[in-house]
């Protein structure tokens, strides 16, 4: 490993190359033997009771358990209060039992094929589950909290998640040097060398808003240790490694080797050793008997990141309502004025920035916001309410499209910066905005972990372009989409994904909305009951929320709603590019003041709304294409004949509001228009749901680009020709006459 710090290199040389540094006292040797007994006999017990079950045992590397316990003992001695761990499946049950100290009966009952799952989610296999436990460390008699983070089979994927959670716990404790909270990551040697996310995570280690001040990495070296049973207990390693496994079968277990040595040295007697084994075997047998009383699996007993006080004692939300997300005009004006200023004396900003700040001040005076100012209003108001806001990603401080400028740079003094958002009020939560390394997988995992630590923070990750999120697909699929279902773990992370067809080529156009919508868990064929607060209950039942805002007001409200909801769900926002500066895409203060809320659907408000019975076509759309449609409708003088309705929230699908809109125009054609290709975008998601609303009695026609393999063309002229073609179809009122749906 390359380390450019001579002091650190000397420290490693001293610690690793000092002869006899690993000398133990007799008491330490007896403790090590007792821990080896527990590590080894636990695996032996599982092998006897469930010989045909996969458990990814630790046989061949039993010494890992006493090693981990020694690390934790030493850490506690040095003042550590909280240890957050991540590891693969091999040895996980042993770590849960003998390091975290999960009740043995809770582990043993997992092997019962008749165990019924509680209705908390789909669950996960036992060797993926996490755990959180506060206990007394026996070596130091101090309180210590241990968290083993749940993770999928994707080796090393949990690394950045652990680091993000560790950073958050340090942040909330004011632990700037990592003296109270630390992380331990366990690796297999092949995965450590082969998985790129290991190095994406390492690259975060010295960035100010990402460093955790060091991590202990424990690598299971299978050239020194070995796997007694191959990949898992159902494997037959002799098929492919016959000579190696003949040698492994001859190996004397480390427990016997060490016990024989201690007995020969007079440190323990044979009777002491046998009594230690008998005592632990008895503990296992008694726990096994108790485990048979467990008939129901409660996934919440395996939660790795509890939020004390946020939910009721039964884990349910304290209410099922959401207050208004608007804020007072005085607060809007105050935030706008600060966003237009430089709070530090003698701070020289770039001339181009002066124009931007003057523009913000002018908008504030005129009571309007663009996208950047609307975001500023949302973030700033949450800070006033004590909510920490964290925005992370590549070039987020300035903004990919040079629209945000949340960090000002002095033009005369190197590295002198100012974050006006942190100068809004004397008593406010801190705002963290941080440019990440050039990574998606590692950084998104880190932010997910950060968001796990507390529900009272708005944690946002912004992709440079929405197209690039697919290099973090493992975090999206394995953790964000399914995390609550597998591990009953709520998470309110926000993904900001710039999206829009603007002739910029196939890698700068699409955030792949179709993929997020396909993974949503709502039923396209089930027409819901509109009981109680339908909007909130629908959000509670979904696995994540997908929106494509067409106005800064919608963006403002959905960010604030994310925190004001009585539960947490991941929020996917397809954010604009060209709309950032489109004059028509601004919102009045009237749309975000007290008493206003997020509008899931924005219905037609022009001439077509005055006489809905005369409307010949209703076009439903989402996002940027709305502005193309209203421009074309005006050009063709069809503002009375064609109504245009926007879906700001796509999923969960706003059945209730769309039903109202469709019933207003019973004779009109129903059209879904999108700028994406037909096999992408939203059509495959919205079509069956629209059909469910009308009970399959009316078609929902498609208007947009034809199916394609790539998300967008790289030729500007081809882009404009295809746009012209589908706009012509959208306003050709005879386009679907005589056609079969």
XYZ file of C-alpha atoms in Angstrom:
741
model
C 0.000 0.000 0.000
C 1.336 3.465 -0.868
C 1.365 5.844 2.120
C 2.880 9.291 1.654
C 3.255 9.971 5.382
C 6.674 8.996 6.794
C 5.369 9.007 10.370
C 2.641 6.506 9.447
C 5.125 4.293 7.599
C 7.450 4.253 10.608
C 4.545 3.371 12.898
C 3.646 0.371 10.714
C 7.267 -0.789 10.598
C 7.556 -0.536 14.363
C 4.323 -2.392 15.085
C 4.745 -5.126 12.495
C 8.475 -5.692 12.619
C 9.176 -5.691 16.369
C 10.111 -9.255 17.450
C 8.043 -10.691 20.289
C 5.406 -7.964 20.131
C 2.634 -10.600 20.403
C 3.565 -11.980 23.829
C 0.556 -12.763 26.051
C 0.187 -13.145 29.796
C -1.252 -16.384 31.194
C -4.619 -14.665 31.774
C -4.666 -13.413 28.179
C -3.867 -16.921 26.944
C -6.743 -18.391 28.963
C -9.117 -15.730 27.586
C -7.943 -16.482 24.056
C -8.533 -20.202 24.613
C -12.053 -19.591 25.980
C -12.895 -17.468 22.943
C -11.516 -20.128 20.608
C -13.695 -22.701 22.375
C -16.790 -20.615 21.703
C -15.818 -19.900 18.114
C -15.099 -23.564 17.338
C -17.888 -25.231 19.320
C -20.487 -22.873 17.874
C -19.652 -24.110 14.375
C -19.506 -27.729 15.591
C -22.936 -27.352 17.180
C -24.494 -25.984 13.984
C -22.855 -28.768 11.980
C -24.315 -31.437 14.298
C -27.834 -30.008 14.403
C -28.183 -28.879 10.783
C -25.713 -30.892 8.755
C -27.484 -30.242 5.432
C -27.989 -26.468 5.875
C -25.893 -23.710 4.333
C -24.469 -21.459 7.050
C -21.130 -20.266 5.609
C -19.233 -21.416 8.672
C -15.882 -20.211 9.899
C -14.130 -23.614 10.101
C -10.489 -23.109 9.196
C -10.430 -19.513 10.445
C -11.905 -19.800 13.948
C -9.210 -17.452 15.264
C -11.080 -14.537 13.651
C -13.498 -14.399 16.607
C -10.879 -13.887 19.351
C -9.094 -11.443 17.012
C -12.237 -9.314 16.642
C -12.980 -9.445 20.350
C -9.430 -8.345 21.143
C -9.744 -5.414 18.714
C -12.986 -4.352 20.387
C -11.506 -4.745 23.886
C -8.538 -2.570 22.979
C -10.766 -0.003 21.267
C -13.006 0.233 24.336
C -9.932 0.663 26.512
C -8.889 3.625 24.335
C -12.260 5.368 24.612
C -14.259 3.979 21.687
C -17.988 3.882 22.459
C -19.449 2.620 19.160
C -18.085 0.061 16.690
C -19.771 -0.349 13.278
C -18.910 -3.491 11.359
C -19.352 -4.831 7.861
C -18.524 -8.334 6.689
C -19.377 -11.010 4.116
C -21.481 -14.091 4.913
C -18.612 -16.420 5.890
C -18.494 -16.525 9.695
C -21.332 -14.026 10.071
C -23.469 -16.197 12.365
C -20.435 -16.800 14.559
C -19.749 -13.054 14.759
C -23.400 -12.405 15.618
C -23.277 -15.032 18.370
C -19.860 -14.497 19.895
C -18.905 -10.886 19.098
C -22.179 -8.949 18.886
C -23.742 -11.458 21.322
C -27.070 -12.008 19.596
C -29.186 -14.426 21.635
C -28.334 -17.953 20.486
C -31.982 -19.025 20.377
C -32.680 -16.176 17.936
C -29.983 -17.578 15.657
C -30.933 -21.241 16.057
C -34.606 -20.671 15.311
C -33.570 -19.299 11.892
C -32.799 -22.884 10.870
C -36.376 -24.027 11.595
C -38.139 -24.579 8.226
C -41.527 -24.088 9.945
C -40.649 -20.629 11.284
C -43.269 -18.176 10.052
C -42.254 -14.664 9.030
C -44.041 -11.696 10.557
C -45.680 -9.381 8.008
C -42.850 -6.860 8.191
C -41.286 -7.571 4.822
C -39.889 -10.310 2.632
C -36.879 -10.895 4.895
C -33.465 -12.252 3.998
C -31.345 -15.321 4.588
C -29.837 -15.615 8.061
C -26.233 -15.031 6.977
C -27.105 -11.575 5.534
C -28.823 -10.132 8.593
C -27.494 -7.311 10.746
C -27.744 -6.514 14.428
C -27.461 -3.615 16.888
C -26.554 -4.225 20.528
C -25.586 -2.028 23.466
C -23.719 -3.953 26.189
C -20.958 -3.863 28.762
C -17.504 -4.769 27.479
C -16.278 -7.384 29.968
C -12.617 -6.529 29.529
C -13.060 -2.818 30.357
C -16.421 -2.731 32.167
C -17.425 0.166 29.876
C -20.564 0.530 27.781
C -20.045 -0.231 24.106
C -22.444 -0.273 21.176
C -21.898 -2.743 18.348
C -23.646 -2.601 14.980
C -23.187 -5.235 12.286
C -24.664 -3.806 9.091
C -26.956 -6.075 7.057
C -25.740 -6.673 3.521
C -26.444 -8.724 0.385
C -24.363 -11.483 -1.189
C -22.509 -8.882 -3.238
C -19.106 -9.066 -1.601
C -17.643 -5.767 -0.382
C -20.794 -3.782 -1.294
C -21.331 -3.001 2.373
C -17.941 -1.255 2.735
C -19.009 2.299 1.804
C -22.319 1.850 3.665
C -20.423 1.119 6.887
C -18.151 4.112 6.297
C -21.109 6.435 5.703
C -22.880 5.249 8.842
C -19.653 5.652 10.813
C -19.157 9.185 9.481
C -22.725 10.096 10.448
C -22.380 8.732 13.974
C -19.120 10.668 14.376
C -20.752 13.813 12.957
C -23.729 13.746 15.319
C -21.436 13.200 18.317
C -19.020 15.957 17.327
C -16.349 13.240 17.093
C -14.109 15.015 14.586
C -11.082 12.785 15.225
C -12.781 9.393 15.353
C -12.005 8.899 19.045
C -15.503 7.654 19.978
C -16.839 5.883 16.855
C -14.890 3.545 14.596
C -15.475 1.001 11.856
C -14.210 -2.526 11.264
C -14.435 -4.121 7.826
C -13.869 -7.834 7.264
C -12.857 -9.171 3.878
C -11.990 -12.385 2.128
C -8.627 -12.128 0.414
C -9.974 -12.722 -3.117
C -12.806 -10.200 -2.752
C -10.498 -7.642 -1.168
C -8.221 -7.824 -4.199
C -10.894 -8.276 -6.849
C -13.809 -5.978 -6.012
C -13.430 -2.397 -7.231
C -15.692 -0.924 -4.577
C -12.949 -1.668 -2.018
C -10.769 0.932 -3.706
C -13.617 3.371 -4.364
C -14.137 3.304 -0.593
C -10.413 3.766 0.138
C -10.388 6.824 -2.126
C -12.833 8.567 0.226
C -10.508 8.203 3.208
C -8.847 11.630 3.063
C -11.744 13.751 1.762
C -12.860 16.103 4.562
C -16.575 15.301 4.472
C -16.009 11.565 4.015
C -13.051 10.609 6.218
C -13.751 8.420 9.238
C -10.194 8.906 10.550
C -9.206 5.330 9.841
C -10.737 1.880 9.577
C -9.521 -1.490 10.828
C -9.548 -3.962 7.939
C -9.444 -7.664 8.830
C -8.569 -9.758 5.776
C -9.150 -13.502 6.013
C -6.120 -14.815 4.168
C -7.048 -18.196 2.736
C -3.379 -18.891 2.023
C -2.812 -19.001 5.806
C -6.262 -19.893 7.012
C -8.385 -22.290 4.983
C -11.980 -23.290 4.275
C -12.543 -26.691 5.789
C -15.808 -27.203 3.900
C -15.219 -25.328 0.639
C -17.417 -22.432 -0.443
C -20.264 -23.564 1.802
C -21.464 -26.665 3.613
C -23.227 -28.012 0.484
C -20.072 -27.749 -1.588
C -17.721 -30.617 -2.518
C -14.319 -28.963 -2.913
C -12.663 -32.285 -3.835
C -14.249 -31.957 -7.295
C -11.825 -29.196 -8.248
C -9.138 -29.055 -5.513
C -8.468 -32.697 -4.604
C -4.840 -32.380 -3.458
C -5.422 -29.226 -1.435
C -8.413 -30.720 0.357
C -6.570 -33.923 1.147
C -4.117 -31.704 3.020
C -6.909 -29.686 4.655
C -8.564 -32.875 5.937
C -5.318 -33.744 7.718
C -5.166 -30.375 9.483
C -5.536 -30.444 13.256
C -8.069 -27.761 14.290
C -6.503 -24.642 15.787
C -8.416 -25.131 19.046
C -6.760 -28.512 19.667
C -3.324 -27.168 18.703
C -3.616 -24.215 21.042
C -5.161 -26.199 23.911
C -2.418 -28.835 23.670
C 0.238 -26.098 23.804
C -1.313 -24.362 26.831
C -1.731 -27.674 28.647
C 1.882 -28.609 27.880
C 3.010 -25.178 29.127
C 0.976 -25.569 32.329
C -1.199 -22.529 31.602
C -4.403 -24.612 31.820
C -5.178 -28.211 32.751
C -6.960 -30.749 30.591
C -9.834 -30.595 33.072
C -10.064 -26.793 32.708
C -10.228 -27.180 28.946
C -12.865 -29.908 29.000
C -14.989 -27.927 31.470
C -14.841 -24.863 29.211
C -16.101 -26.973 26.298
C -18.826 -28.620 28.388
C -20.030 -25.259 29.689
C -20.410 -23.740 26.220
C -21.983 -26.903 24.783
C -24.551 -26.716 27.591
C -25.288 -23.062 26.759
C -25.893 -24.045 23.135
C -28.146 -26.980 24.021
C -30.255 -24.864 26.375
C -30.604 -22.129 23.746
C -31.553 -24.786 21.181
C -34.355 -26.012 23.460
C -35.633 -22.441 23.900
C -35.440 -21.785 20.171
C -38.212 -24.314 19.563
C -40.609 -21.932 21.329
C -40.023 -19.294 18.653
C -42.707 -19.740 16.025
C -42.575 -16.313 14.359
C -39.580 -14.508 12.905
C -39.545 -10.782 13.653
C -37.159 -9.132 11.226
C -37.123 -6.000 13.399
C -35.188 -7.993 16.020
C -32.304 -7.943 13.550
C -32.359 -4.180 12.853
C -28.874 -2.700 12.477
C -29.789 1.003 12.798
C -32.670 1.724 15.185
C -34.064 5.261 15.465
C -35.137 5.641 19.107
C -38.173 7.867 19.531
C -38.973 8.298 15.832
C -41.580 5.527 15.677
C -44.017 4.190 18.257
C -42.812 1.362 20.492
C -44.313 -1.150 18.034
C -42.272 0.328 15.209
C -45.238 2.027 13.515
C -45.375 5.742 12.535
C -46.708 8.088 15.196
C -49.245 9.475 12.703
C -50.346 8.915 9.125
C -50.601 12.551 8.076
C -48.217 15.103 6.597
C -48.463 18.814 7.446
C -48.326 21.596 4.876
C -44.862 21.918 3.383
C -45.086 25.653 2.630
C -43.211 28.237 4.708
C -43.838 31.853 5.686
C -43.159 34.688 3.253
C -40.804 36.301 5.776
C -38.684 33.149 5.807
C -38.672 32.982 2.004
C -37.508 36.601 1.803
C -34.822 36.098 4.441
C -33.408 32.979 2.769
C -33.511 34.700 -0.624
C -31.583 37.679 0.727
C -28.875 35.476 2.285
C -28.662 33.389 -0.905
C -27.963 36.653 -2.755
C -25.212 37.827 -0.439
C -21.640 37.175 0.713
C -21.807 36.933 4.532
C -18.041 37.337 5.102
C -16.273 40.711 5.141
C -13.527 41.366 2.608
C -14.462 38.322 0.526
C -13.999 38.865 -3.219
C -16.181 36.702 -5.467
C -15.961 36.059 -9.203
C -17.591 38.680 -11.427
C -19.835 36.078 -13.021
C -21.079 35.091 -9.574
C -21.951 38.717 -8.793
C -24.417 38.633 -11.680
C -25.913 35.368 -10.412
C -26.352 36.746 -6.881
C -27.944 39.936 -8.243
C -30.329 37.752 -10.224
C -31.324 35.896 -7.051
C -31.949 39.180 -5.236
C -34.111 40.401 -8.105
C -36.142 37.182 -8.057
C -36.620 37.504 -4.296
C -37.903 41.070 -4.727
C -40.260 39.856 -7.470
C -41.463 36.938 -5.286
C -40.365 34.192 -7.682
C -37.867 31.320 -7.550
C -36.001 29.381 -10.184
C -34.762 25.836 -9.541
C -31.572 26.834 -7.720
C -33.366 29.333 -5.479
C -36.238 26.920 -4.827
C -33.720 24.333 -3.657
C -32.067 26.983 -1.482
C -35.464 27.762 0.109
C -36.133 24.071 0.848
C -32.695 23.400 2.327
C -32.575 26.657 4.290
C -36.009 26.203 5.848
C -35.130 22.674 6.985
C -31.922 23.974 8.594
C -34.038 26.472 10.535
C -36.147 23.537 11.779
C -33.061 21.716 13.101
C -32.713 19.288 10.195
C -29.172 18.605 9.029
C -28.924 18.785 5.226
C -26.129 16.974 3.395
C -25.627 17.226 -0.376
C -22.930 15.030 -1.891
C -21.745 14.102 -5.365
C -19.435 15.107 -8.183
C -19.188 18.904 -8.458
C -22.310 19.515 -6.364
C -20.874 22.582 -4.642
C -21.044 24.545 -7.881
C -23.534 22.261 -9.608
C -22.828 20.334 -12.807
C -24.679 23.023 -14.756
C -23.102 25.927 -12.819
C -26.431 26.856 -11.273
C -26.027 26.163 -7.543
C -22.875 27.895 -6.212
C -23.359 26.886 -2.575
C -19.636 27.343 -1.880
C -18.138 30.722 -2.746
C -14.395 30.995 -3.402
C -12.348 34.094 -2.625
C -10.671 35.242 -5.825
C -7.631 36.627 -3.980
C -7.031 34.177 -1.112
C -6.323 30.546 -2.004
C -8.709 28.006 -0.469
C -10.718 30.653 1.399
C -14.357 29.679 1.025
C -17.768 30.706 2.298
C -21.013 28.704 2.534
C -23.816 31.286 2.908
C -26.294 28.515 3.789
C -24.485 28.166 7.121
C -25.076 31.878 7.858
C -28.882 31.898 7.738
C -29.589 31.951 11.475
C -27.615 31.921 14.703
C -29.408 28.745 15.800
C -29.620 26.395 12.833
C -28.604 22.890 11.863
C -25.362 22.611 9.876
C -25.379 22.361 6.094
C -22.840 20.018 4.492
C -22.216 20.308 0.770
C -19.278 18.254 -0.464
C -17.721 17.366 -3.782
C -17.083 13.633 -3.834
C -14.414 11.572 -5.515
C -15.096 10.453 -9.070
C -17.201 7.518 -7.892
C -20.860 6.528 -7.968
C -20.897 3.042 -6.386
C -18.743 3.987 -3.399
C -20.216 7.451 -2.811
C -23.879 6.435 -3.116
C -23.204 3.572 -0.689
C -21.561 6.057 1.676
C -24.552 8.428 1.569
C -26.962 5.533 2.101
C -24.998 4.621 5.233
C -25.024 8.244 6.376
C -28.812 8.381 5.975
C -29.182 5.186 8.055
C -27.884 6.891 11.179
C -30.710 9.377 11.779
C -34.191 10.150 10.411
C -33.676 13.855 11.159
C -31.403 14.609 8.229
C -31.996 15.228 4.534
C -29.214 13.290 2.812
C -28.992 13.842 -0.954
C -26.720 12.282 -3.537
C -26.618 13.977 -6.927
C -25.319 12.254 -10.035
C -23.306 14.421 -12.393
C -25.758 13.208 -15.040
C -28.562 10.785 -14.252
C -27.121 8.367 -16.799
C -24.169 7.649 -14.493
C -26.149 6.142 -11.634
C -25.921 2.716 -13.276
C -22.349 2.245 -12.047
C -23.967 2.281 -8.569
C -26.685 -0.180 -9.606
C -25.726 -2.652 -6.870
C -26.451 -0.063 -4.148
C -29.737 0.883 -5.835
C -30.944 -2.701 -6.331
C -29.620 -4.427 -3.233
C -29.925 -1.672 -0.621
C -32.192 1.222 -1.667
C -35.023 -0.485 -3.542
C -35.324 -3.537 -1.305
C -33.658 -2.545 1.975
C -36.862 -2.061 3.942
C -38.429 -5.278 2.651
C -35.333 -7.345 3.479
C -34.170 -5.705 6.697
C -37.116 -3.464 7.888
C -34.650 -0.613 7.609
C -36.260 2.748 6.757
C -34.053 5.122 4.787
C -34.842 8.612 3.512
C -31.963 9.048 1.063
C -32.682 11.333 -1.907
C -31.244 10.633 -5.378
C -31.032 13.704 -7.622
C -30.686 12.461 -11.204
C -30.410 15.058 -14.012
C -32.592 13.797 -16.856
C -33.925 15.061 -20.171
C -33.658 14.528 -23.930
C -31.745 17.569 -25.193
C -29.644 16.207 -28.037
C -26.611 15.633 -25.812
C -26.063 11.989 -26.730
C -26.831 8.597 -25.201
C -24.802 9.094 -21.988
C -26.072 12.585 -21.110
C -29.823 12.205 -21.530
C -31.515 9.498 -19.482
C -31.587 8.618 -15.787
C -33.425 5.448 -16.862
C -36.773 6.150 -15.153
C -38.116 2.847 -16.479
C -35.763 0.922 -14.207
C -36.852 2.719 -11.045
C -40.512 2.336 -11.974
C -40.132 -1.368 -12.730
C -38.771 -1.917 -9.221
C -41.666 -0.140 -7.512
C -43.856 -2.537 -5.554
C -47.340 -1.149 -6.290
C -49.834 -3.298 -8.213
C -50.795 -1.978 -11.646
C -54.013 -4.018 -11.733
C -55.363 -3.238 -8.258
C -57.600 -0.180 -7.979
C -56.995 1.193 -4.466
C -59.510 2.342 -1.869
C -59.241 6.068 -1.233
C -59.548 5.827 2.561
C -58.149 8.256 5.151
C -55.123 10.233 4.006
C -54.664 8.276 0.797
C -51.569 10.201 -0.291
C -49.676 9.414 2.923
C -50.820 5.795 3.258
C -49.861 5.147 -0.358
C -46.395 6.553 0.313
C -46.091 4.384 3.439
C -46.890 1.214 1.475
C -44.416 1.832 -1.348
C -40.741 0.894 -1.373
C -39.625 4.215 -2.854
C -41.007 7.432 -4.314
C -40.346 8.511 -7.911
C -40.988 12.091 -9.033
C -40.229 14.255 -12.047
C -40.926 17.852 -11.084
C -41.904 20.376 -13.745
C -41.658 23.443 -11.476
C -39.306 24.740 -8.771
C -42.321 24.792 -6.412
C -42.805 21.041 -6.814
C -39.109 20.458 -6.180
C -39.246 22.661 -3.053
C -42.290 20.867 -1.652
C -41.126 17.315 -2.328
C -37.804 17.969 -0.576
C -39.591 19.323 2.489
C -42.219 16.565 2.418
C -39.387 14.028 2.575
C -38.633 15.192 6.129
C -42.140 16.100 7.295
C -43.527 12.620 6.553
C -43.860 10.454 9.703
C -41.702 7.724 8.106
C -38.792 7.524 5.691
C -38.705 6.237 2.110
C -36.018 6.665 -0.556
C -36.891 9.504 -2.945
C -35.842 9.421 -6.603
C -36.018 12.843 -8.285
C -35.405 13.261 -12.008
C -33.996 16.780 -12.010
C -33.823 19.279 -14.882
C -31.009 20.562 -17.039
C -32.270 23.113 -19.595
C -35.217 23.961 -17.312
C -32.756 25.369 -14.780
C -32.663 28.541 -16.890
C -35.968 28.390 -18.778
C -37.855 31.644 -18.029
C -41.220 29.830 -18.018
C -39.978 27.327 -15.442
C -40.181 29.605 -12.416
C -42.579 29.537 -9.479
C -44.230 32.324 -7.529
C -43.881 32.658 -3.757
C -47.643 32.051 -3.737
C -46.958 28.411 -4.663
C -44.620 27.762 -1.704
C -45.927 29.938 1.153
C -47.574 28.583 4.306
C -50.617 26.458 3.567
C -49.319 25.092 0.250
C -48.194 21.508 -0.369
C -46.694 19.235 -2.989
C -49.092 18.692 -5.892
C -48.793 15.107 -7.104
C -50.717 16.051 -10.251
C -50.956 19.521 -11.798
C -54.140 19.576 -13.837
C -54.904 21.803 -16.816
C -55.518 25.376 -15.615
C -55.986 27.202 -18.950
C -58.941 27.621 -21.344
C -59.408 23.840 -21.685
C -60.242 23.654 -17.966
C -63.137 26.106 -18.353
C -65.163 23.812 -20.621
C -63.865 20.271 -20.045
C -66.814 18.713 -21.860
C -65.569 20.243 -25.114
C -62.005 18.971 -24.735
C -61.092 16.549 -27.518
C -57.812 15.276 -26.116
C -56.183 15.065 -22.704
C -52.412 14.736 -22.832
C -50.774 13.357 -19.710
C -47.043 13.916 -19.330
C -44.253 14.455 -16.808
C -41.239 16.729 -16.602
C -39.588 18.828 -19.299
C -41.738 17.730 -22.232
C -44.606 19.744 -20.726
C -42.938 22.964 -21.893
C -42.519 21.607 -25.445
C -46.201 20.650 -25.435
C -47.622 23.982 -24.215
C -45.466 25.862 -26.737
C -46.698 23.666 -29.591
C -50.330 23.824 -28.414
C -50.194 27.616 -28.485
C -48.600 27.619 -31.934
C -51.440 25.411 -33.243
C -54.151 27.415 -31.419
C -55.525 24.306 -29.666
C -55.694 25.637 -26.107
C -59.428 24.918 -25.811
C -59.402 21.519 -27.522
C -56.376 19.943 -25.812
C -55.864 19.732 -22.037
C -52.408 18.970 -20.645
C -52.025 17.371 -17.211
C -48.693 16.852 -15.493
C -47.729 13.985 -13.206
C -45.258 15.412 -10.711
C -45.289 12.152 -8.722
C -45.182 9.112 -10.953
C -44.877 6.423 -8.319
C -46.730 5.595 -6.221
C -49.261 6.291 -8.950
C -51.769 9.076 -8.116
C -54.856 6.983 -8.933
C -57.225 9.308 -7.053
C -56.268 12.567 -8.771
C -55.983 11.053 -12.249
C -59.408 9.449 -11.905
C -60.846 12.929 -11.303
C -59.078 14.325 -14.368
C -60.196 11.521 -16.668
C -63.793 11.819 -15.550
C -63.847 15.546 -16.385
C -63.405 14.783 -20.099
C -65.361 11.572 -20.777
C -65.336 11.963 -24.574
C -61.715 13.000 -25.007
C -58.832 10.923 -26.338
C -56.435 9.974 -23.550
C -52.782 10.293 -24.554
C -49.545 9.652 -22.715
C -46.762 11.795 -24.174
C -43.087 11.401 -23.291
C -39.824 12.489 -24.886
C -38.120 9.169 -24.080
C -38.226 6.172 -26.418
C -41.294 3.949 -26.128
C -39.455 1.053 -24.463
C -37.989 3.479 -21.915
C -39.344 6.287 -19.820
C -42.748 5.900 -18.155
C -45.194 4.400 -20.657
C -44.894 0.753 -19.637
C -45.535 1.812 -16.028
C -48.396 4.277 -16.526
C -50.318 2.451 -19.278
C -51.724 -0.454 -17.211
C -52.511 1.895 -14.313
C -54.447 4.318 -16.507
C -56.300 1.305 -17.920
C -57.110 0.131 -14.374
C -58.639 3.546 -13.574
C -61.048 3.346 -16.547
C -61.626 -0.388 -16.023
C -60.134 -1.049 -19.475
C -62.964 0.867 -21.216
C -60.802 3.585 -22.805
C -57.393 3.373 -24.503
C -54.377 5.389 -23.416
C -52.541 6.231 -26.632
C -48.772 6.571 -26.793
C -47.025 9.604 -28.242
C -43.243 9.831 -28.104
C -40.123 8.484 -29.726
C -40.032 5.006 -31.252
C -38.421 2.051 -29.431
C -34.630 2.095 -29.511
C -31.578 0.347 -28.085
C -29.767 3.517 -26.990
C -31.480 6.090 -24.759
C -30.833 9.014 -27.116
C -29.281 9.976 -30.418
C -25.896 11.648 -30.620
C -26.974 13.759 -33.611
C -28.614 17.097 -32.846
C -30.614 17.174 -36.095
C -31.964 13.656 -35.545
C -32.995 14.719 -32.046
C -34.930 17.735 -33.360
C -36.577 15.760 -36.185
C -37.870 13.122 -33.757
C -39.121 15.855 -31.403
C -40.976 17.538 -34.274
C -42.498 14.207 -35.309
C -44.015 13.335 -31.950
C -45.230 16.892 -31.291
C -47.090 16.742 -34.629
C -48.714 13.486 -33.525
C -49.612 14.868 -30.108
C -51.731 17.659 -31.621
C -53.110 15.793 -34.645
C -56.653 15.219 -33.368
C -57.278 12.556 -36.041
C -54.079 10.636 -35.321
C -55.809 7.677 -33.640
C -59.083 7.518 -35.591
C -59.833 3.993 -36.784
C -56.841 2.545 -34.923
C -57.054 -0.485 -32.669
C -55.534 -0.122 -29.208
